XYZ file of C-alpha atoms in Angstrom:
742
model
C 0.000 0.000 0.000
C 1.450 3.364 -1.027
C 1.272 6.377 1.270
C 2.448 8.840 -1.362
C -0.501 11.174 -1.863
C 0.797 14.609 -2.880
C 0.167 15.151 -6.596
C -2.438 12.403 -6.822
C -6.069 12.941 -7.987
C -7.586 11.985 -4.619
C -11.367 12.404 -4.397
C -12.678 14.803 -1.771
C -12.578 13.340 1.722
C -15.649 15.459 2.527
C -17.441 14.507 -0.679
C -19.749 11.928 0.873
C -20.828 14.353 3.604
C -21.686 16.957 0.975
C -23.687 14.750 -1.369
C -25.606 13.060 1.458
C -26.543 16.263 3.265
C -24.425 15.545 6.333
C -22.362 18.653 5.705
C -23.980 21.528 7.578
C -23.873 25.126 6.448
C -24.443 28.273 8.515
C -28.242 28.311 8.184
C -28.630 24.572 8.747
C -27.635 24.327 12.400
C -30.924 23.729 14.215
C -29.318 22.808 17.512
C -31.337 25.012 19.841
C -34.900 24.594 21.058
C -37.024 27.670 20.560
C -34.731 29.266 17.981
C -36.042 32.549 16.578
C -35.786 33.958 13.077
C -34.669 37.356 11.907
C -35.783 38.950 8.657
C -33.936 41.967 7.260
C -35.842 44.945 5.852
C -33.990 46.756 3.041
C -34.164 50.411 2.097
C -36.112 51.251 -1.076
C -34.059 54.428 -1.568
C -30.332 54.885 -2.119
C -29.696 58.195 -0.398
C -31.487 60.241 2.219
C -32.779 59.973 5.772
C -35.432 58.033 7.629
C -37.744 60.626 9.160
C -40.280 58.326 10.831
C -40.698 54.655 11.734
C -43.924 52.944 12.777
C -43.508 49.355 13.986
C -46.734 49.043 16.044
C -48.633 46.854 13.590
C -45.670 44.506 13.146
C -45.136 44.214 16.906
C -48.835 43.479 17.464
C -48.542 40.178 15.625
C -48.506 37.225 18.013
C -45.076 35.630 17.911
C -43.180 38.760 16.847
C -40.591 39.381 19.543
C -38.961 42.624 18.448
C -38.318 44.980 15.573
C -34.863 46.542 15.666
C -34.202 49.849 13.890
C -31.875 52.798 14.390
C -34.297 54.036 17.054
C -33.736 51.141 19.454
C -30.228 49.821 18.819
C -29.058 48.300 22.119
C -26.438 50.270 24.000
C -23.922 47.449 23.849
C -23.706 47.699 20.058
C -21.174 50.469 20.423
C -19.815 50.711 16.892
C -16.149 50.355 17.705
C -14.197 52.107 14.970
C -10.925 50.628 16.182
C -11.779 47.209 14.725
C -9.714 46.287 11.672
C -10.709 43.153 9.816
C -8.140 41.172 7.861
C -9.445 42.285 4.497
C -10.392 45.906 5.184
C -8.798 48.825 3.405
C -6.546 50.738 5.765
C -8.465 52.647 8.442
C -11.677 50.972 7.318
C -14.401 49.097 9.146
C -17.292 47.127 7.720
C -20.596 48.957 7.430
C -22.783 48.569 10.535
C -26.562 48.809 10.253
C -28.806 51.085 12.321
C -25.969 53.438 13.249
C -28.223 56.419 12.544
C -31.133 57.388 10.316
C -28.932 58.022 7.278
C -29.415 55.989 4.087
C -26.163 55.555 2.142
C -26.987 52.953 -0.506
C -29.882 51.094 -2.084
C -31.066 47.999 -0.185
C -29.317 49.191 2.966
C -30.649 47.182 5.947
C -32.918 49.437 7.992
C -34.794 46.997 10.234
C -34.632 43.476 11.625
C -37.839 41.686 12.530
C -37.414 38.837 15.031
C -40.210 36.288 15.312
C -40.846 32.687 16.292
C -41.051 31.569 12.647
C -39.390 32.753 9.485
C -42.719 33.193 7.704
C -44.057 35.398 10.486
C -40.919 37.539 10.525
C -41.146 37.996 6.769
C -44.839 38.898 6.924
C -44.355 41.322 9.806
C -41.637 43.092 7.834
C -44.329 44.206 5.353
C -46.267 45.899 8.172
C -43.521 48.369 9.115
C -44.060 51.898 7.851
C -41.104 54.158 7.059
C -41.057 57.767 5.953
C -38.051 59.186 4.148
C -36.420 62.435 3.172
C -34.933 61.578 -0.214
C -31.664 63.166 -1.314
C -31.937 63.720 -5.058
C -28.240 64.589 -5.379
C -27.109 61.091 -6.328
C -23.622 60.197 -7.454
C -24.183 57.103 -9.555
C -22.266 55.713 -12.518
C -18.481 55.912 -12.607
C -18.429 57.231 -16.160
C -20.680 60.138 -15.128
C -18.554 61.127 -12.136
C -14.956 61.046 -13.320
C -14.641 64.711 -12.362
C -14.940 63.614 -8.723
C -12.091 61.100 -8.959
C -9.462 61.382 -6.258
C -6.289 59.712 -5.157
C -7.011 57.497 -2.142
C -5.287 58.068 1.184
C -3.649 54.664 0.828
C -3.629 51.653 -1.472
C -4.039 48.010 -0.478
C -1.070 47.404 -2.789
C 1.071 50.494 -3.529
C 0.995 51.654 -7.129
C 4.207 50.825 -8.987
C 6.585 53.741 -9.279
C 7.136 55.017 -12.826
C 10.355 54.151 -14.617
C 11.883 55.902 -17.575
C 9.895 58.544 -19.469
C 6.793 56.813 -20.764
C 5.184 59.773 -22.528
C 8.370 60.738 -24.353
C 8.980 57.135 -25.382
C 5.402 56.817 -26.628
C 5.676 59.977 -28.714
C 8.712 58.503 -30.480
C 7.191 55.043 -30.995
C 6.596 53.736 -34.510
C 3.539 51.789 -33.345
C 1.083 53.662 -31.132
C -2.073 52.458 -29.424
C -4.460 54.287 -27.101
C -7.850 53.008 -25.923
C -10.235 52.851 -22.968
C -11.210 49.493 -21.441
C -14.199 49.167 -19.132
C -16.155 46.651 -17.158
C -19.143 47.400 -14.966
C -19.886 46.171 -11.475
C -20.166 42.421 -10.936
C -21.690 40.681 -7.921
C -20.748 37.544 -6.040
C -23.471 34.933 -6.350
C -22.352 31.869 -4.381
C -24.924 29.102 -3.990
C -25.077 29.608 -0.222
C -26.553 32.945 0.768
C -24.997 34.765 3.703
C -26.382 33.493 6.977
C -25.637 33.502 10.698
C -27.078 31.214 13.363
C -26.377 32.293 16.950
C -26.940 29.789 19.768
C -27.426 31.621 23.051
C -26.110 29.445 25.875
C -27.331 29.157 29.458
C -24.032 30.730 30.512
C -24.669 33.732 28.228
C -21.964 32.507 25.887
C -22.550 32.562 22.140
C -21.881 29.812 19.633
C -22.015 31.478 16.242
C -22.350 29.573 12.965
C -21.392 32.060 10.266
C -20.844 31.966 6.511
C -17.302 33.260 6.421
C -13.878 32.760 4.910
C -12.328 33.281 8.340
C -13.885 32.266 11.651
C -11.193 34.280 13.439
C -12.077 37.400 11.455
C -15.765 37.039 12.371
C -14.849 36.348 15.992
C -12.572 39.387 16.149
C -15.395 41.500 14.755
C -18.094 40.488 17.262
C -15.622 40.683 20.149
C -14.661 44.219 19.187
C -18.147 45.494 18.435
C -19.969 43.890 21.373
C -17.218 43.865 23.963
C -17.093 40.066 24.219
C -14.177 37.905 25.289
C -12.765 35.074 23.198
C -14.488 32.611 25.504
C -17.853 34.330 25.083
C -17.966 34.203 21.271
C -17.050 30.986 19.495
C -17.427 31.073 15.715
C -17.851 27.893 13.656
C -17.943 27.453 9.883
C -17.138 23.875 8.840
C -18.557 24.186 5.311
C -19.022 27.162 3.014
C -21.187 26.959 -0.091
C -18.962 29.178 -2.193
C -17.695 32.638 -1.293
C -15.143 33.928 -3.850
C -14.347 36.927 -1.631
C -17.876 37.640 -0.407
C -17.024 36.011 2.926
C -13.727 37.785 3.559
C -15.236 40.602 5.581
C -17.963 40.132 8.200
C -21.278 40.932 6.546
C -24.164 42.704 8.207
C -26.247 39.621 8.986
C -23.561 38.614 11.513
C -23.865 41.922 13.317
C -27.666 41.795 13.327
C -27.874 38.196 14.544
C -25.444 38.719 17.439
C -27.114 42.002 18.423
C -30.572 40.405 18.521
C -29.384 37.309 20.391
C -27.689 39.369 23.089
C -30.641 41.717 23.523
C -33.345 39.041 23.559
C -31.193 36.337 25.192
C -32.507 33.947 22.575
C -30.967 31.874 19.808
C -31.577 33.328 16.351
C -31.039 32.649 12.686
C -30.668 35.431 10.092
C -30.456 34.506 6.399
C -30.218 37.054 3.619
C -32.405 36.672 0.547
C -30.907 36.279 -2.908
C -31.889 39.868 -3.654
C -30.135 41.075 -0.507
C -26.963 39.364 -1.661
C -26.696 42.323 -4.059
C -26.731 44.789 -1.154
C -23.089 44.399 -0.126
C -19.809 44.052 -1.932
C -19.099 43.679 -5.628
C -16.241 43.866 -8.113
C -15.937 47.605 -8.719
C -16.748 49.128 -12.076
C -13.407 50.131 -13.583
C -12.236 52.289 -16.479
C -8.648 51.854 -17.675
C -7.050 54.253 -20.119
C -4.198 52.305 -21.727
C -1.434 53.794 -23.862
C 1.180 51.560 -25.522
C 4.102 52.402 -27.766
C 6.206 49.860 -29.658
C 8.986 49.843 -32.206
C 8.391 48.672 -35.766
C 9.807 45.241 -34.865
C 7.364 44.893 -31.962
C 9.451 45.781 -28.929
C 7.558 47.689 -26.268
C 8.751 51.268 -25.790
C 6.110 52.671 -23.437
C 3.206 51.502 -21.278
C 0.854 53.946 -19.531
C -2.198 52.941 -17.479
C -4.474 55.549 -15.937
C -7.269 53.815 -14.044
C -10.511 54.903 -12.367
C -12.504 52.558 -10.122
C -15.558 53.027 -7.932
C -15.774 53.093 -4.164
C -18.434 54.017 -1.624
C -18.940 57.426 -0.045
C -18.000 56.108 3.403
C -14.917 54.001 2.682
C -11.984 53.983 0.276
C -11.626 50.656 -1.516
C -8.720 50.000 -3.874
C -7.373 47.023 -5.800
C -4.042 46.174 -7.398
C -5.144 47.015 -10.941
C -2.435 49.020 -12.692
C 0.711 47.200 -11.547
C 0.065 44.265 -13.884
C 0.713 46.564 -16.839
C 4.309 47.054 -15.729
C 4.943 43.508 -14.588
C 3.841 41.230 -17.434
C 6.241 42.428 -20.137
C 9.697 43.859 -20.640
C 9.351 47.619 -20.959
C 11.707 50.274 -19.597
C 9.277 53.212 -19.776
C 6.108 52.850 -17.713
C 3.766 55.173 -15.878
C 0.641 54.482 -13.819
C -2.061 56.247 -11.877
C -5.095 54.889 -10.046
C -7.891 57.112 -8.775
C -11.145 56.194 -7.062
C -14.581 57.648 -7.693
C -16.871 57.829 -4.612
C -20.412 56.768 -5.493
C -23.644 56.168 -3.605
C -23.115 52.410 -3.424
C -21.918 49.967 -0.807
C -18.144 49.545 -0.591
C -16.835 47.161 -3.271
C -15.324 43.916 -2.088
C -12.610 41.523 -3.212
C -13.985 39.180 -5.866
C -12.039 36.239 -7.296
C -8.592 37.489 -8.423
C -9.406 41.065 -7.292
C -7.545 43.668 -9.313
C -5.680 41.026 -11.274
C -8.587 39.891 -13.411
C -9.405 43.554 -14.104
C -5.888 44.814 -14.752
C -4.854 41.844 -16.873
C -8.025 42.093 -18.990
C -7.164 45.622 -20.126
C -3.434 45.233 -20.709
C -3.870 41.898 -22.509
C -6.440 43.354 -24.880
C -4.211 46.378 -25.462
C -1.184 44.156 -26.119
C -3.270 42.208 -28.635
C -4.303 45.387 -30.415
C -0.705 46.600 -30.542
C 0.417 43.259 -32.000
C -2.125 43.590 -34.817
C -0.988 47.150 -35.531
C 2.596 45.895 -35.733
C 1.569 43.035 -38.030
C 2.981 40.451 -35.593
C 1.272 37.292 -34.362
C -0.122 37.990 -30.849
C 1.757 35.044 -29.320
C 5.000 36.000 -31.036
C 4.533 39.611 -29.863
C 4.337 38.414 -26.259
C 7.467 36.292 -26.676
C 9.347 39.259 -28.161
C 8.511 41.210 -24.990
C 8.928 38.351 -22.502
C 9.936 39.608 -19.055
C 12.889 37.657 -17.656
C 12.597 39.538 -14.353
C 9.988 41.561 -12.485
C 10.821 45.113 -13.544
C 8.269 46.600 -11.125
C 10.336 45.467 -8.143
C 13.607 44.809 -9.996
C 13.678 41.222 -8.765
C 14.249 37.818 -10.389
C 11.351 35.379 -10.398
C 11.494 32.508 -7.943
C 10.365 30.418 -10.915
C 8.642 31.229 -14.178
C 7.605 28.604 -16.702
C 5.449 30.974 -18.763
C 7.357 30.196 -21.978
C 6.444 26.552 -21.487
C 2.825 27.566 -20.818
C 2.824 29.389 -24.156
C 4.377 26.394 -25.933
C 2.201 23.660 -24.474
C -0.985 25.742 -24.643
C -0.409 26.770 -28.254
C 0.404 23.196 -29.282
C -2.715 21.777 -27.622
C -4.892 24.547 -29.073
C -3.434 24.362 -32.565
C -2.473 28.027 -32.634
C -0.200 27.516 -35.643
C -3.259 26.542 -37.728
C -4.876 29.920 -37.119
C -5.308 32.304 -40.050
C -3.835 35.644 -39.093
C -6.442 37.918 -40.696
C -9.667 38.781 -38.842
C -12.890 37.453 -40.430
C -10.868 34.881 -42.380
C -12.478 31.740 -40.962
C -16.126 30.800 -41.327
C -18.312 27.848 -40.538
C -21.750 28.310 -42.041
C -23.172 31.535 -40.669
C -20.567 31.699 -37.914
C -17.369 33.714 -37.924
C -14.649 31.724 -36.122
C -11.945 33.512 -34.163
C -9.022 32.586 -31.929
C -7.498 34.731 -29.212
C -5.024 34.343 -26.395
C -3.839 36.117 -23.266
C -1.332 35.829 -20.464
C -2.392 35.305 -16.865
C -0.561 35.873 -13.590
C -1.315 35.880 -9.870
C 0.746 36.337 -6.722
C 2.160 33.287 -4.929
C 2.052 34.214 -1.255
C 2.552 32.475 2.071
C 1.169 33.825 5.354
C 1.876 32.937 8.994
C -0.297 30.126 10.384
C -0.486 27.559 13.155
C -1.476 23.902 13.127
C -2.022 21.328 15.844
C -1.637 17.560 15.535
C -2.451 14.575 17.734
C -1.316 11.042 16.951
C -2.976 8.381 19.086
C -2.046 4.821 20.035
C -4.603 3.385 17.590
C -2.621 4.866 14.697
C -4.992 7.759 13.987
C -3.782 11.287 13.257
C -5.889 14.414 13.731
C -4.606 17.763 12.461
C -6.420 21.066 12.893
C -6.185 24.737 11.952
C -8.791 27.497 11.976
C -8.773 27.877 8.200
C -11.766 27.479 5.865
C -12.870 25.344 2.942
C -14.990 27.396 0.561
C -15.204 24.485 -1.853
C -11.542 24.596 -2.854
C -10.732 21.226 -1.255
C -8.822 22.297 1.858
C -10.027 19.265 3.811
C -8.616 16.930 1.194
C -5.325 18.628 0.338
C -4.378 19.031 4.003
C -5.256 15.386 4.646
C -2.963 14.399 1.765
C -0.061 16.471 3.087
C -0.466 15.122 6.613
C -0.810 11.500 5.484
C 2.237 11.609 3.222
C 4.396 13.475 5.739
C 3.781 10.907 8.454
C 3.489 7.947 6.088
C -0.039 7.008 7.101
C -2.970 5.581 5.126
C -5.307 8.376 4.071
C -8.215 6.863 6.020
C -6.217 7.157 9.268
C -5.901 10.931 8.956
C -8.510 13.562 9.762
C -8.105 17.282 9.145
C -10.353 19.697 11.038
C -10.992 23.351 10.266
C -13.514 26.166 10.590
C -13.621 26.686 14.374
C -12.273 29.697 16.259
C -10.971 27.449 19.072
C -8.503 25.942 16.609
C -4.970 27.274 15.925
C -4.575 30.613 14.177
C -4.966 30.771 10.393
C -5.384 33.695 7.988
C -8.571 34.133 6.019
C -8.951 31.831 3.048
C -8.288 33.949 0.002
C -5.556 35.139 -2.309
C -4.677 31.581 -3.386
C -2.404 31.259 -0.346
C -4.206 28.568 1.666
C -2.411 25.537 0.221
C 0.948 27.241 0.691
C 0.162 28.671 4.118
C -1.833 25.973 5.884
C -0.054 23.240 3.955
C 3.305 24.459 5.268
C 1.946 24.492 8.823
C 0.481 21.001 8.424
C 3.772 19.647 7.074
C 5.704 21.311 9.894
C 3.471 19.964 12.659
C 3.520 16.465 11.161
C 7.304 16.647 10.905
C 7.269 17.482 14.617
C 5.168 14.398 15.370
C 7.449 12.344 13.133
C 10.480 13.572 15.046
C 8.921 12.606 18.377
C 8.029 9.130 17.075
C 11.556 8.624 15.757
C 13.004 9.715 19.088
C 10.764 7.191 20.865
C 11.740 4.440 18.409
C 15.455 5.050 19.008
C 14.975 4.655 22.779
C 13.266 1.263 22.592
C 15.233 -1.727 23.995
C 17.550 -3.212 21.341
C 16.156 -0.748 18.830
C 17.465 -1.149 15.268
C 17.129 2.652 15.018
C 19.354 3.431 18.020
C 22.243 4.699 15.901
C 20.167 5.926 12.944
C 19.830 9.543 11.877
C 16.784 11.249 10.340
C 18.011 10.634 6.803
C 18.444 6.918 7.498
C 14.751 6.139 8.030
C 11.522 6.216 6.060
C 7.996 6.763 7.366
C 5.614 4.912 5.052
C 2.625 2.575 5.221
C 2.104 3.324 8.912
C 5.621 2.198 9.785
C 9.143 3.447 10.351
C 11.868 1.474 8.567
C 15.543 1.711 7.717
C 16.071 3.153 4.261
C 18.691 0.549 3.292
C 16.922 -2.321 5.112
C 13.176 -1.903 4.447
C 12.417 -5.240 6.102
C 13.646 -3.772 9.408
C 10.719 -1.749 10.709
C 8.283 -0.997 13.513
C 4.706 -0.002 12.934
C 3.958 3.373 14.489
C 1.368 1.803 16.786
C 4.041 -0.634 18.012
C 6.315 2.277 18.826
C 3.501 3.911 20.797
C 2.610 0.729 22.702
C 6.195 -0.203 23.530
C 6.815 3.371 24.680
C 3.615 3.273 26.756
C 2.410 6.472 25.110
C -1.298 6.937 24.471
C -0.813 9.971 22.258
C 1.668 12.476 20.891
C 0.749 16.141 20.504
C 2.395 18.960 18.585
C 1.477 22.606 18.048
C 3.591 24.683 15.667
C 3.673 28.080 14.011
C 4.719 28.243 10.374
C 6.261 31.494 9.165
C 7.337 32.530 5.666
C 11.082 32.638 5.139
C 11.136 36.362 4.459
C 14.926 36.596 4.212
C 14.768 34.164 1.307
C 11.464 35.212 -0.242
C 12.061 38.968 -0.333
C 14.882 38.445 -2.828
C 12.449 37.102 -5.432
C 9.223 37.969 -7.213
C 6.765 35.107 -6.676
C 3.944 34.491 -9.152
C 1.806 31.834 -10.767
C 1.590 32.164 -14.561
C -0.739 30.951 -17.279
C -1.423 31.133 -20.996
C -5.060 31.116 -22.113
C -6.222 30.273 -25.648
C -9.862 30.598 -26.724
C -11.918 29.921 -29.848
C -15.252 31.642 -30.397
C -18.016 31.416 -32.982
C -19.958 34.621 -33.639
C -23.258 34.529 -35.523
C -22.773 37.082 -38.298
C -26.440 38.039 -38.382
C -27.360 37.970 -34.696
C -24.069 38.885 -33.041
C -24.347 36.054 -30.493
C -21.006 34.770 -29.201
C -20.317 31.115 -28.408
C -17.092 29.925 -26.799
C -16.240 26.693 -28.611
C -13.182 25.773 -26.597
C -10.607 27.050 -24.139
C -7.112 25.748 -23.468
C -5.300 27.091 -20.436
C -1.776 26.080 -19.443
C -0.868 26.870 -15.839
C 2.514 26.893 -14.083
C 1.671 26.840 -10.381
C 4.582 25.065 -8.769
C 3.806 21.747 -7.118
C 0.214 20.580 -7.496
C -1.124 18.923 -4.326
C -4.181 17.315 -5.929
C -4.466 17.237 -9.713
C -8.204 16.504 -9.677
C -9.133 19.390 -7.376
C -6.631 21.756 -8.974
C -8.205 21.064 -12.350
C -11.617 21.725 -10.819
C -10.398 25.049 -9.438
C -8.982 26.193 -12.775
C -12.066 24.926 -14.620
C -14.280 26.990 -12.322
C -12.086 30.003 -12.985
C -12.347 29.525 -16.751
C -16.147 29.306 -16.502
C -16.175 32.529 -14.510
C -13.871 34.157 -17.059
C -16.355 33.236 -19.791
C -19.072 34.697 -17.588
C -17.120 37.927 -17.130
C -16.489 38.234 -20.850
C -20.002 37.530 -22.101
C -22.596 37.492 -19.318
C -22.097 39.249 -15.987
C -23.262 42.816 -15.602
C -24.781 44.453 -12.536
C -26.923 47.036 -14.303
C -27.210 50.295 -12.416
C -30.134 52.678 -12.876
C -28.308 55.940 -12.268
C -31.575 57.794 -11.648
C -32.147 55.847 -8.424
C -28.645 54.383 -7.802
C -29.969 50.835 -7.667
C -28.780 47.662 -9.356
C -31.967 46.793 -11.184
C -31.122 43.161 -11.986
C -30.507 42.097 -8.375
C -31.589 38.472 -8.668
C -30.451 35.350 -10.493
C -33.246 35.614 -13.046
C -31.814 38.833 -14.482
C -28.162 38.684 -13.418
C -26.819 36.480 -16.182
C -24.284 33.725 -15.536
C -23.342 30.819 -17.816
C -25.342 27.616 -17.882
C -24.101 24.201 -19.002
C -24.970 24.925 -22.632
C -22.574 27.891 -22.601
C -19.548 25.791 -21.632
C -18.022 23.523 -24.262
C -14.522 22.019 -24.323
C -12.090 23.211 -21.650
C -8.581 21.712 -21.597
C -6.352 22.384 -18.599
C -2.626 21.749 -18.643
C -0.432 21.882 -15.547
C 3.073 22.776 -16.623
C 5.776 21.227 -14.461
C 7.433 23.830 -12.279
C 9.807 23.505 -9.326
C 10.135 26.330 -6.820
C 12.180 26.070 -3.637
C 11.563 29.685 -2.613
C 7.798 30.155 -2.322
C 7.303 27.773 0.653
C 8.526 24.390 1.947
C 6.010 22.541 -0.233
C 6.790 24.416 -3.441
C 3.083 25.116 -4.106
C 1.745 28.378 -5.494
C -2.043 28.013 -5.369
C -4.596 27.800 -8.182
C -7.734 29.469 -6.797
C -7.359 32.759 -8.682
C -5.174 32.000 -11.707
C -7.948 30.129 -13.549
C -9.977 33.279 -14.188
C -7.128 35.695 -14.930
C -6.678 36.281 -18.657
C -9.792 34.378 -19.781
C -11.951 37.447 -20.502
C -9.104 39.012 -22.476
C -8.530 35.857 -24.527
C -12.237 35.751 -25.416
C -12.374 39.462 -26.257
C -9.316 39.018 -28.479
C -10.925 35.994 -30.138
C -14.093 37.995 -30.828
C -11.992 40.606 -32.612
C -10.244 37.932 -34.649
C -13.625 36.502 -35.615
C -15.401 39.750 -36.464
C -12.796 42.458 -37.000
C -14.570 44.563 -34.395
C -13.035 45.525 -31.049
C -15.332 45.570 -28.038
C -13.569 47.134 -25.068
C -16.576 47.222 -22.764
C -17.411 44.019 -20.889
C -19.571 42.047 -21.110
C -19.500 41.598 -24.888
C -23.196 41.593 -25.748
C -24.761 41.255 -29.164
C -25.813 44.914 -29.303
C -22.129 45.888 -29.037
C -21.255 43.673 -32.006
C -24.170 44.444 -34.302
C-alpha cells in the first residue's frame, strides 16, 4: 500500500458528507430549542434619511418578539471604529446597520424583525411603515462622475513607481495604441446565501455559525463590536457553499444576529435573501485608459495605465489594478495612476482574483491590439517582450515557466493553424476567431499555526482554523499530513472552521495551500520527530544509531532506508513506549529573508476559440485551453476543478455578468439570479487544462503556489481578443453583448 498522496487525484474526503446532506452550512444548524428567526428589511431608496418609523402593527402580531431599527439599537452595540478586519482597506471598518437614520446605498438594511417563525418575521416586515427624506443629489455611474475622482489616502497594494519617461517614449514610438477598457460592477453569487445562526447558551456565551472565509475574522469582529471575550464568542464554519471573496469581511447579517441574540437572550437565525446578496460588496466598475508604444519590430517602448474605479462614499476601496501593466512584459518606460470615484453604493469587495482579473483584462487586450498594428502574431509579440525579471520590483522570479505555458498551450490549441487575418475563418453563418492572453497571480505564504495529535490506535488528527470554501482544503491538508507521516489516508482527519482551533489567515488570495499546507507539514514533521526519538529509545532498537536521513515513514511504519524489512509499525512504537498519544502545536512562518529576494507568481497562458453569428451577433465559446505553471500541485483533480471553475467565470465575465445600475435611483436593477446572467451548461463547451511542471524552492517548503485565482485571470481578455479575430470589431466594454457587435 502506497502512502504517497501529494500530486495524486484523490477524491474529496468530505465529498460523501456533501452529497448526502451531512455537511452543515451556517443556516442549517438547528441545535437550539425555541430558535427565533430574523428577517432583514432593506431600504427602497439609495440616499437620504429616515424621518419616521412605525412598527406598532408589526409588533402586534402574536409571535413577533422585536423589531430593531436605528431608534432602538441596544447600547452594547457600540460601533467600535478601532476594529480592523483582515481584508479591510486601511483605516476601514465594515458597514454597521442602524448606526443612525442616514441611508447611504440602495437595499441598505434598515430593520430586523425577530419572530418565532421565518414566515411570520417575513410577513411582519411588510407591516412596518417608514417615511423618508430623499436626497436627489445622487452620485451614480463611474463614467458620469470622473470629475470627482481622487487619489485614495492609501492603497491596499502600492501603485508601482514610474520608470523611464513613458510619454516621451510613446511619442517617439513607430507603433502607437491608445484606448479605454471598461467593465461594470459584478456581484458575487455563491450558492449559499450569507447566513448567521447564533446559539445563546445558558451561561450567556454565544456559539455562532457564520458563513465566512475566516472564523477568526468574524470572531474578532463580534468581540470588538460587542465587547465580548474570546471565551464568550465561538465562531464555527465547517462548510461554506462558495464565497469567492464575499465572505472575507464580516457581513451585516452577523452583526444583526449577534445584536438580537444578546438583547433578547434567545438563539436566532438570520439569512439574507438572494436579492439582498446584491446589497453588499461587488467587483468595482473600472475604467482603464491604456497607452502603448512599440517599435516597428514589436518591442515595447512605453506603457501607460491611468485607471478609475468606484468606491463608496464612506470608505476607500482600492485594488491592485495598474501594476500588472508594468509587470507582465519587458518595458523600460512605464507610468501608472489609479484614482477612485466615490459613489452612492456599498463599498466594493474583493472578488475572485481582485484587481488582477481587471488589470490583466485591459493590458492583454491592449497588447493584442498593438500586436495587430505591428503586423505580428499575438503570441510572437508576447514572446518578443517576454519579461525575464519583475521590472516593477527589480527582482528575479522565484520560478517562471510561462514560456512553457505558451508552448504547451499553443500546441494543444493548434495556434499555428490559425489564419492571421480577422474574419478569415467561417463555418456556415458563424465567424470563427481565436485569441489568447497571459495570466498571472501572486504566490504568497502567510503565517499560520497547526495542531496535531497522533494516538495509540494509529490515527492522526490535524487542525487549523482555516476554511474550505469548496476549494478542497479538507482533502489537500489530509494528503499532506498522510504523506508526511506515512499514514494511510483513512487514518488521517483534518479539522478546520472553528475559532478554538490554531490561528490561520482568512482563506483567500490563493495562499491557503501554501500557508496551511506548510503548517500542516511542519506539525507532522514534529510528530514524526517525536516518534523517531521514541523508536530510538526502545530496547535493542534497530534505530538506536540511525539519523533522520536513514529512516523512512511509510505505510504506517518506520523502517531503515537501506533495510526496508527492518521496521516498527507506528502503533508498536507507541505501545512499547507506553504512550497513548503524541501532541504537537507549531507556528509556520514565511522565510522572508529568502522570499524577499524574489518575485513570486503563478503564470498561465489562455487560448480561446469563439463562434460569432454574423447576423445575430451572439457569441459562443467553442473551446478554451489554459496552461498553468503553479509550482507543485497537491491534488491534480481538485486543482483542475479550481482552474475549470475560474475559466467558466472568465467566460461569464467576458459575455454574461453585468450588474446594471439605474443611475436615476442608484440601484442595481437586476438584483436576482433571473436577471443577473451567468453561464449555464450549454454555454460551456470544451475546456482543456494543462499543468506545466514547475519547481520552486523559494515560495514555501512545499513548493506550491495556489490555483484558486489564476484560472480566471486572462480568460476574458482571450475571449475578447478571439471575438476581434472573428469579427474584425473591437469591443472594449465588458460584457461583450450582441448589441455591441451588431
